[in-house]
Coordinates of C-alpha atoms in Angstrom, one line a residue:
M220 CA -61.0 146.1 -25.5
T221 CA -63.3 145.9 -22.5
D222 CA -66.0 143.6 -23.9
N223 CA -64.6 140.6 -22.1
A224 CA -63.2 142.4 -19.1
F225 CA -65.0 142.5 -15.7
A226 CA -64.3 143.6 -12.1
A227 CA -65.2 141.4 -9.2
V228 CA -65.6 143.1 -5.8
D229 CA -65.1 140.4 -3.2
L230 CA -65.7 141.4 0.4
G231 CA -64.8 138.9 3.2
A232 CA -65.2 139.2 6.9
T233 CA -61.6 140.2 7.4
S234 CA -60.4 141.6 4.1
G235 CA -61.7 142.7 0.7
R236 CA -60.3 142.8 -2.8
V237 CA -61.0 143.8 -6.3
V238 CA -60.1 141.4 -9.1
R239 CA -60.0 142.2 -12.8
G240 CA -60.9 139.3 -15.0
V241 CA -61.0 138.6 -18.7
V242 CA -63.4 135.8 -19.6
E243 CA -63.7 134.1 -22.9
P244 CA -65.3 130.7 -23.8
D245 CA -62.0 129.0 -23.5
R246 CA -60.0 131.0 -21.0
I247 CA -60.2 133.0 -17.8
E248 CA -57.4 135.4 -16.7
V249 CA -57.7 137.0 -13.3
R250 CA -55.5 139.6 -11.6
E251 CA -56.0 141.1 -8.2
V252 CA -55.7 144.9 -8.5
H253 CA -56.6 146.1 -5.0
R254 CA -56.7 144.5 -1.5
F255 CA -57.6 146.1 1.7
A256 CA -58.4 145.2 5.4
N257 CA -62.0 144.9 6.6
T258 CA -61.7 146.0 10.2
P259 CA -64.9 146.2 12.3
V260 CA -65.5 149.2 14.6
Q261 CA -66.4 148.8 18.3
L262 CA -68.8 151.7 19.2
P263 CA -70.6 152.3 22.5
D264 CA -73.7 150.6 21.1
G265 CA -72.0 147.5 19.7
L266 CA -69.8 146.1 16.9
H267 CA -70.3 147.6 13.4
W268 CA -68.9 147.4 9.9
N269 CA -67.0 150.5 8.6
I270 CA -69.2 150.5 5.5
G271 CA -68.1 154.0 4.4
G272 CA -64.5 152.8 4.4
L273 CA -65.4 149.7 2.4
F274 CA -67.1 151.8 -0.2
A275 CA -64.1 154.1 -0.6
E276 CA -61.9 151.0 -1.0
L277 CA -64.3 149.6 -3.5
C278 CA -64.1 152.7 -5.6
T279 CA -60.3 152.7 -5.4
G280 CA -60.4 149.1 -6.6
L281 CA -62.6 149.9 -9.6
A282 CA -60.2 152.7 -10.6
A283 CA -57.3 150.3 -10.4
A284 CA -59.2 147.7 -12.5
G285 CA -59.2 150.2 -15.4
P286 CA -61.9 150.0 -18.2
V287 CA -64.2 147.0 -17.7
R288 CA -67.6 146.1 -19.1
S289 CA -69.2 145.6 -15.7
A290 CA -68.6 145.1 -12.0
G291 CA -70.3 142.8 -9.5
I292 CA -70.2 142.7 -5.7
D293 CA -70.3 139.8 -3.3
S294 CA -69.9 139.7 0.5
W295 CA -70.7 137.8 3.6
A296 CA -74.4 137.3 4.3
V297 CA -77.2 138.4 6.8
D298 CA -75.9 141.9 7.6
Y299 CA -77.7 145.0 6.3
G300 CA -78.1 148.8 6.3
L301 CA -81.3 150.6 7.0
L302 CA -82.2 153.6 4.9
D303 CA -84.6 156.5 5.6
A304 CA -87.1 158.0 3.2
D305 CA -84.4 160.0 1.5
G306 CA -82.1 157.0 1.0
A307 CA -79.7 158.1 3.8
L308 CA -78.1 155.3 5.9
L309 CA -79.4 155.2 9.5
G310 CA -76.1 154.4 11.2
L311 CA -73.3 151.9 10.5
P312 CA -74.5 148.3 9.8
Y313 CA -74.1 146.0 12.8
H314 CA -71.6 143.2 12.6
Y315 CA -73.1 139.7 12.8
R316 CA -70.8 138.8 15.7
D317 CA -72.3 141.7 17.8
R318 CA -74.0 140.2 20.8
R319 CA -77.3 142.2 20.6
T320 CA -79.3 139.1 19.7
A321 CA -77.9 136.9 22.4
L322 CA -80.6 137.8 25.0
L323 CA -83.6 137.8 22.7
A324 CA -86.6 135.6 23.6
P325 CA -87.5 133.0 20.9
P326 CA -90.0 134.3 18.3
A327 CA -93.6 133.3 18.8
I328 CA -93.5 131.2 15.7
G329 CA -92.0 127.8 16.5
A330 CA -88.7 126.5 15.2
S331 CA -90.4 123.7 13.2
E332 CA -92.7 126.0 11.4
L333 CA -89.9 128.5 10.9
F334 CA -87.7 125.9 9.2
R335 CA -90.6 124.7 7.0
R336 CA -91.0 128.3 5.7
N337 CA -87.4 129.6 5.4
G338 CA -85.4 126.3 5.3
I339 CA -82.4 127.7 7.1
A340 CA -80.6 126.9 10.4
D341 CA -81.9 129.1 13.2
L342 CA -78.7 131.0 14.1
P343 CA -78.7 134.1 16.4
F344 CA -77.0 136.3 13.8
N345 CA -79.6 135.7 11.1
T346 CA -81.2 138.8 9.7
I347 CA -84.6 137.8 11.1
H348 CA -83.2 138.0 14.7
Q349 CA -81.1 141.1 14.1
L350 CA -84.3 142.9 13.0
R351 CA -86.1 141.6 16.1
A352 CA -83.3 143.3 18.1
E353 CA -83.6 146.7 16.4
P354 CA -84.9 149.5 18.5
E355 CA -88.4 150.6 17.6
H356 CA -87.3 154.1 16.6
R357 CA -84.9 152.8 14.1
L358 CA -87.4 150.6 12.4
A359 CA -90.0 153.4 12.4
A360 CA -87.5 155.7 10.7
A361 CA -86.4 153.1 8.1
R362 CA -88.0 152.8 4.7
R363 CA -85.7 150.2 3.1
L364 CA -83.4 147.4 4.2
L365 CA -80.5 146.6 1.9
L366 CA -78.1 143.7 2.4
I367 CA -74.4 144.7 2.2
P368 CA -73.8 144.1 -1.5
D369 CA -77.1 145.6 -2.4
L370 CA -76.3 148.7 -0.2
L371 CA -73.0 149.2 -2.0
G372 CA -74.7 148.6 -5.4
Y373 CA -77.2 151.3 -4.5
W374 CA -74.5 153.8 -3.6
L375 CA -72.8 153.1 -7.0
T376 CA -76.0 153.3 -9.2
G377 CA -78.7 154.9 -7.1
R378 CA -81.0 151.8 -7.7
M379 CA -82.3 149.6 -4.9
G380 CA -83.0 145.9 -5.0
T381 CA -82.2 142.6 -3.4
E382 CA -80.3 139.6 -4.9
R383 CA -81.7 136.2 -4.4
T384 CA -78.8 134.1 -2.9
N385 CA -78.3 136.7 -0.1
A386 CA -82.0 137.1 0.5
S387 CA -82.3 133.4 1.1
T388 CA -79.9 133.7 4.1
T389 CA -82.1 136.2 6.0
G390 CA -84.7 133.9 7.5
L391 CA -87.4 136.0 6.0
Y392 CA -87.3 134.4 2.5
H393 CA -89.8 131.6 1.7
V394 CA -87.5 128.9 0.4
S395 CA -90.3 127.1 -1.6
E396 CA -92.1 130.2 -2.9
R397 CA -88.8 131.9 -3.7
D398 CA -89.8 135.4 -2.5
W399 CA -90.1 137.3 0.7
D400 CA -92.3 135.5 3.2
R401 CA -94.9 138.3 3.6
T402 CA -96.9 136.2 6.1
L403 CA -93.9 135.7 8.3
I404 CA -93.0 139.4 8.0
S405 CA -96.5 140.3 9.2
R406 CA -96.4 137.8 12.1
L407 CA -93.1 139.4 13.3
D408 CA -94.7 142.9 13.1
L409 CA -92.0 144.0 10.7
P410 CA -92.7 146.8 8.1
H411 CA -93.3 145.3 4.6
H412 CA -91.8 148.3 2.9
L413 CA -88.4 147.4 4.2
F414 CA -88.0 144.6 1.7
A415 CA -87.0 145.5 -1.8
P416 CA -87.9 143.3 -4.9
I417 CA -85.8 140.3 -5.4
S418 CA -83.9 139.5 -8.6
S419 CA -81.5 136.7 -9.6
A420 CA -77.8 136.7 -10.3
G421 CA -77.0 138.0 -13.8
T422 CA -79.4 140.9 -13.9
A423 CA -78.2 144.5 -14.3
I424 CA -78.6 147.0 -11.6
G425 CA -77.6 150.1 -13.5
R426 CA -74.7 152.2 -14.6
L427 CA -72.4 154.2 -12.3
R428 CA -73.8 157.5 -11.1
E429 CA -72.0 160.5 -12.5
P430 CA -70.5 161.6 -9.2
I431 CA -69.1 158.1 -8.6
R432 CA -67.3 157.8 -12.0
S433 CA -64.7 160.4 -11.0
V434 CA -63.6 158.4 -7.9
A435 CA -63.8 155.1 -9.7
G436 CA -61.3 156.0 -12.4
G437 CA -63.6 157.9 -14.7
H438 CA -64.8 154.8 -16.4
D439 CA -68.4 154.1 -17.4
L440 CA -69.6 150.6 -16.5
T441 CA -72.7 148.6 -15.6
V442 CA -73.1 147.1 -12.1
V443 CA -74.5 143.6 -12.3
R444 CA -76.1 141.5 -9.6
V445 CA -73.9 138.4 -9.2
A446 CA -74.5 135.6 -6.7
S447 CA -73.9 138.2 -4.0
H448 CA -73.6 135.9 -1.1
D449 CA -69.9 135.1 -1.3
T450 CA -70.5 131.4 -0.6
A451 CA -72.9 131.2 -3.5
S452 CA -70.3 132.7 -5.8
A453 CA -67.6 130.3 -4.5
V454 CA -69.8 127.2 -4.9
A455 CA -70.8 128.4 -8.4
A456 CA -67.1 128.1 -9.4
V457 CA -66.5 124.6 -8.0
P458 CA -64.7 122.8 -10.8
A459 CA -66.9 119.7 -10.6
T460 CA -67.3 117.5 -13.7
G461 CA -70.0 115.2 -12.3
P462 CA -72.8 115.2 -9.8
G463 CA -71.4 113.1 -7.0
F464 CA -69.5 115.8 -5.0
A465 CA -69.7 117.7 -1.8
Y466 CA -68.1 121.1 -1.4
I467 CA -66.3 123.0 1.3
S468 CA -66.0 126.8 0.9
C469 CA -63.2 127.3 3.4
G470 CA -62.3 130.7 4.8
T471 CA -63.3 132.5 8.0
W472 CA -66.2 130.1 7.9
S473 CA -66.3 126.6 6.4
L474 CA -69.5 126.1 4.5
V475 CA -69.9 122.3 3.9
G476 CA -72.7 120.7 1.9
V477 CA -74.1 119.4 -1.4
E478 CA -76.3 120.7 -4.1
R479 CA -79.9 119.7 -4.5
P480 CA -82.6 120.7 -7.0
T481 CA -85.1 121.4 -4.3
P482 CA -85.0 122.3 -0.6
L483 CA -84.8 119.6 2.1
L484 CA -87.2 120.6 4.9
S485 CA -87.1 117.4 7.0
A486 CA -86.9 117.2 10.8
A487 CA -83.5 115.5 10.3
A488 CA -82.2 118.4 8.3
R489 CA -83.4 120.9 10.9
D490 CA -82.1 118.9 13.9
T491 CA -78.6 118.6 12.3
G492 CA -78.3 122.3 11.7
F493 CA -78.5 122.3 7.9
T494 CA -79.6 125.2 5.8
N495 CA -81.2 125.5 2.4
E496 CA -79.8 128.6 0.6
S497 CA -80.4 129.6 -3.0
G498 CA -77.6 129.0 -5.4
V499 CA -77.0 129.4 -9.1
C500 CA -77.4 125.6 -9.6
G501 CA -80.4 124.9 -7.3
I502 CA -80.3 124.7 -3.5
R503 CA -77.1 124.8 -1.5
Y504 CA -77.8 122.4 1.3
L505 CA -75.1 123.1 3.8
R506 CA -74.0 123.6 7.4
N507 CA -71.8 126.3 8.8
V508 CA -68.6 125.1 10.5
M509 CA -66.6 127.6 12.5
G510 CA -63.7 127.7 10.0
L511 CA -60.3 129.5 10.0
W512 CA -61.9 132.2 12.3
L513 CA -60.4 130.1 15.2
L514 CA -56.9 130.6 13.9
E515 CA -57.5 134.2 12.8
E516 CA -58.5 135.1 16.4
C517 CA -55.4 133.3 17.8
L518 CA -53.2 135.3 15.4
R519 CA -54.3 138.5 17.1
E520 CA -52.5 137.1 20.2
W521 CA -49.3 136.3 18.3
P522 CA -47.8 139.4 16.6
G523 CA -45.4 138.6 13.9
L524 CA -46.8 135.2 13.1
D525 CA -48.8 134.3 10.0
I526 CA -50.8 131.3 8.8
A527 CA -48.2 130.1 6.3
T528 CA -45.6 129.9 9.1
L529 CA -48.0 128.1 11.4
V530 CA -49.0 125.6 8.8
T531 CA -45.3 124.6 8.3
R532 CA -44.7 124.3 12.0
A533 CA -47.9 122.5 12.7
A534 CA -47.2 119.9 10.0
E535 CA -44.1 118.9 11.9
L536 CA -46.1 118.0 15.0
P537 CA -47.9 114.7 15.7
G538 CA -51.6 114.8 14.8
L539 CA -54.7 114.4 17.0
T540 CA -52.9 115.1 20.3
S541 CA -55.6 117.6 21.3
V542 CA -58.9 118.2 19.6
I543 CA -61.8 120.6 20.1
D544 CA -65.4 120.6 18.9
V545 CA -65.3 123.4 16.4
D546 CA -69.1 123.7 16.5
D547 CA -69.0 124.8 20.1
P548 CA -70.8 128.2 20.1
D549 CA -68.4 129.4 22.8
F550 CA -65.8 129.8 20.0
A551 CA -68.1 132.1 17.9
T552 CA -67.5 135.5 19.6
P553 CA -64.4 137.7 19.4
A554 CA -62.2 138.2 22.5
G555 CA -62.8 141.2 24.6
A556 CA -65.8 142.8 26.4
G557 CA -65.6 140.1 29.0
E558 CA -64.9 137.2 26.6
A559 CA -61.7 135.2 27.2
S560 CA -59.0 135.0 24.5
M561 CA -59.4 132.3 21.9
T562 CA -56.3 130.4 23.1
A563 CA -57.7 130.3 26.6
R564 CA -61.0 129.0 25.4
I565 CA -59.4 126.3 23.2
A566 CA -57.1 125.2 26.1
A567 CA -60.2 125.0 28.4
R568 CA -62.3 123.0 26.0
C569 CA -59.9 120.5 24.4
D570 CA -59.7 116.8 24.7
G571 CA -56.1 116.0 25.4
P572 CA -53.3 118.2 26.8
A573 CA -53.8 121.9 26.5
P574 CA -51.7 123.3 23.6
A575 CA -48.8 125.4 24.8
S576 CA -47.2 126.9 21.7
P577 CA -48.7 128.6 18.6
A578 CA -47.8 125.6 16.5
E579 CA -49.6 123.3 18.9
F580 CA -52.7 125.5 18.9
A581 CA -52.6 125.6 15.1
R582 CA -52.3 121.8 14.9
C583 CA -55.2 121.4 17.3
I584 CA -57.3 123.8 15.1
F585 CA -56.4 122.1 11.8
D586 CA -57.1 118.6 13.1
S587 CA -60.3 119.7 14.7
L588 CA -61.5 121.6 11.7
A589 CA -60.9 118.6 9.5
L590 CA -63.0 116.5 11.9
G591 CA -65.7 119.2 11.7
H592 CA -65.6 119.0 7.9
A593 CA -66.0 115.2 8.1
R594 CA -68.9 115.4 10.5
A595 CA -70.7 117.9 8.2
V596 CA -70.1 115.8 5.1
T597 CA -71.3 112.7 6.8
D598 CA -74.5 114.4 8.0
A599 CA -75.1 115.9 4.6
V600 CA -74.9 112.5 3.0
R601 CA -77.1 110.8 5.6
T602 CA -79.9 113.4 5.7
S603 CA -80.0 114.2 1.9
G604 CA -79.3 110.8 0.4
R605 CA -76.9 112.4 -2.1
R606 CA -74.0 110.2 -3.2
V607 CA -70.6 111.8 -2.6
E608 CA -67.4 110.5 -4.2
I609 CA -65.2 113.5 -4.0
I610 CA -65.0 116.7 -1.9
H611 CA -64.2 120.0 -3.6
L612 CA -62.5 122.4 -1.2
V613 CA -62.4 126.0 -2.5
G614 CA -61.5 129.4 -1.2
G615 CA -58.6 130.6 0.9
G616 CA -58.3 127.3 2.8
A617 CA -57.4 125.5 -0.4
R618 CA -53.8 126.9 -0.2
N619 CA -53.4 125.2 3.2
E620 CA -51.9 121.9 2.1
L621 CA -52.0 120.5 5.7
L622 CA -55.7 121.3 6.2
C623 CA -56.6 119.8 2.8
R624 CA -54.6 116.6 3.6
L625 CA -56.2 116.3 7.0
T626 CA -59.7 116.8 5.6
A627 CA -59.2 113.9 3.1
E628 CA -58.0 111.7 6.0
A629 CA -60.9 112.7 8.3
C630 CA -63.6 112.3 5.6
G631 CA -62.1 109.2 4.1
L632 CA -62.6 110.7 0.6
P633 CA -60.4 112.4 -1.9
V634 CA -60.2 116.1 -1.7
A635 CA -59.8 118.3 -4.8
A636 CA -58.4 121.6 -3.5
G637 CA -58.9 124.8 -5.4
P638 CA -59.3 127.3 -6.9
V639 CA -58.3 129.6 -4.1
E640 CA -60.1 132.5 -5.9
A641 CA -63.4 130.6 -6.4
T642 CA -65.5 133.4 -5.1
A643 CA -64.0 136.0 -7.5
L644 CA -64.3 133.5 -10.3
G645 CA -68.0 132.9 -9.6
N646 CA -68.5 136.6 -9.5
L647 CA -66.8 137.1 -12.8
L648 CA -68.6 134.2 -14.5
A649 CA -72.0 135.5 -13.5
Q650 CA -71.1 138.7 -15.3
A651 CA -69.8 136.8 -18.3
M652 CA -73.1 135.0 -18.5
A653 CA -75.0 138.3 -18.3
A654 CA -72.8 139.4 -21.3
N655 CA -73.6 136.2 -23.2
I656 CA -70.0 135.1 -23.2
I657 CA -70.7 131.9 -21.2
G658 CA -73.8 129.9 -21.9
D659 CA -74.7 128.3 -18.5
W660 CA -73.1 127.2 -15.2
S661 CA -72.2 123.7 -16.5
Q662 CA -70.1 125.4 -19.2
A663 CA -68.7 127.8 -16.5
R664 CA -67.6 125.0 -14.2
A665 CA -66.0 123.1 -17.1
L666 CA -64.1 126.3 -17.9
V667 CA -62.9 126.6 -14.3
A668 CA -61.8 122.9 -14.3
A669 CA -59.8 123.4 -17.5
T670 CA -58.1 126.7 -16.4
H671 CA -57.8 126.1 -12.7
P672 CA -57.2 122.3 -12.2
P673 CA -57.5 121.4 -8.5
R674 CA -54.8 119.6 -6.5
R675 CA -55.9 116.1 -5.3
Y676 CA -55.4 114.7 -1.9
E677 CA -56.1 111.0 -1.2
P678 CA -57.0 109.5 2.2
T679 CA -54.8 106.7 3.7
G680 CA -57.5 105.1 5.8
D681 CA -55.8 105.8 9.1
S682 CA -58.2 104.5 11.8
A683 CA -57.0 107.1 14.3
W684 CA -59.4 109.6 12.7
R685 CA -62.4 107.4 13.6
R686 CA -61.3 107.4 17.3
A687 CA -60.7 111.2 17.1
A688 CA -64.2 111.7 15.8
D689 CA -65.5 109.8 18.8
R690 CA -63.6 112.1 21.1
V691 CA -65.2 115.2 19.5
T692 CA -68.6 113.6 19.8
A693 CA -68.0 113.1 23.5
L694 CA -67.1 116.8 23.9
A695 CA -70.3 117.7 22.2
E696 CA -72.4 115.4 24.3
K697 CA -70.7 116.7 27.5
R698 CA -71.6 120.3 26.4
A699 CA -75.2 119.4 25.7
A700 CA -75.6 117.5 29.0

């Protein structure tokens, strides 16, 4: 029976996977059926995603999932493909870490007005700035812009459109009017025809095209728009049982924030780097923290080591010996093309003795990331006025017991860790709601809490964390001076 079976395609910045899930009102069973690397391609004109390779892996994963009722796709945000009048892709999509936006002049519209319109932190990799960096000939040839999940959904079904949670990350979405900001698009001299109609999670895109069925296992299924920004899907599956919580979706990035019914467009929100992104339960008021990207980059320098080994070794070392400011933008770019290695950058920018061994670098990163989580939670509470009694940490970072414990210590609040597979669960639950198996997101979260109970970490109240936070603040002030 396939009525309660679904496939979640979950694409992260370093790897992707396809998960088969069976969802019923009182149970969720998930099984990973295909996993693959997501390796960017460095070409003469910049850093790109191998989108054709990802599509081939997606189809392999759908075949491995077997007969299912529907499939949904989520991925990282902001990146896109440009299509010509015939629907053909105009080159590989750029990677958000490509440096093509670094030298752009600020847009004519001021930062304050921009935030009042789009409600998001003004980061150089946002879609709005990537489009400003596009050569005129590419924009002239383009007839449609599709964000990564929407592009893959188009290749599967032949139907174009845009999903709301991802649209809200672009900088071109009016957060209060909940549609493309046509006035802003005109002021930036961007073609209006690029922007496809927006629909919400839970709406069907269409059925698999006939040529695709044969490479996707020969199965007929419907492709459903889920919360296609992976963070939106992860937050949707937070197993919260009350309103007084903050969340950390922890992976390559850590997305730290609270939920609100409406956007918060104050100067304090803008000045502290918060963003208002659409979610399935209102607005995700959050801030980007650098995340485990720091360690992932270091691992490229240490062949044969893995995160699990480093967590074990780091846990044996004294804490807070060396700390860095994980929000330092100098950590954001990959090594190479004139950029120093990640370990060299950490050693040069830490407070305390420079780490010497992989375990010492890992301990520095985990301690510092916990402090970055705490600063973001504190700022979220201060600027939003939301009460927070517990922090839900979901995603891949939830399996890192050391990081979860350190985050509880740094925040001075209990941390409920898990589920690790929150993004895939949010993807599957959106499909189950579209199939009328689950009634609403409150029921969905209760189901996650019952079937994937989180592990709880309690703070001890160690005052060393307050002193460490002051050290990181001093690093940030030195950088800004």
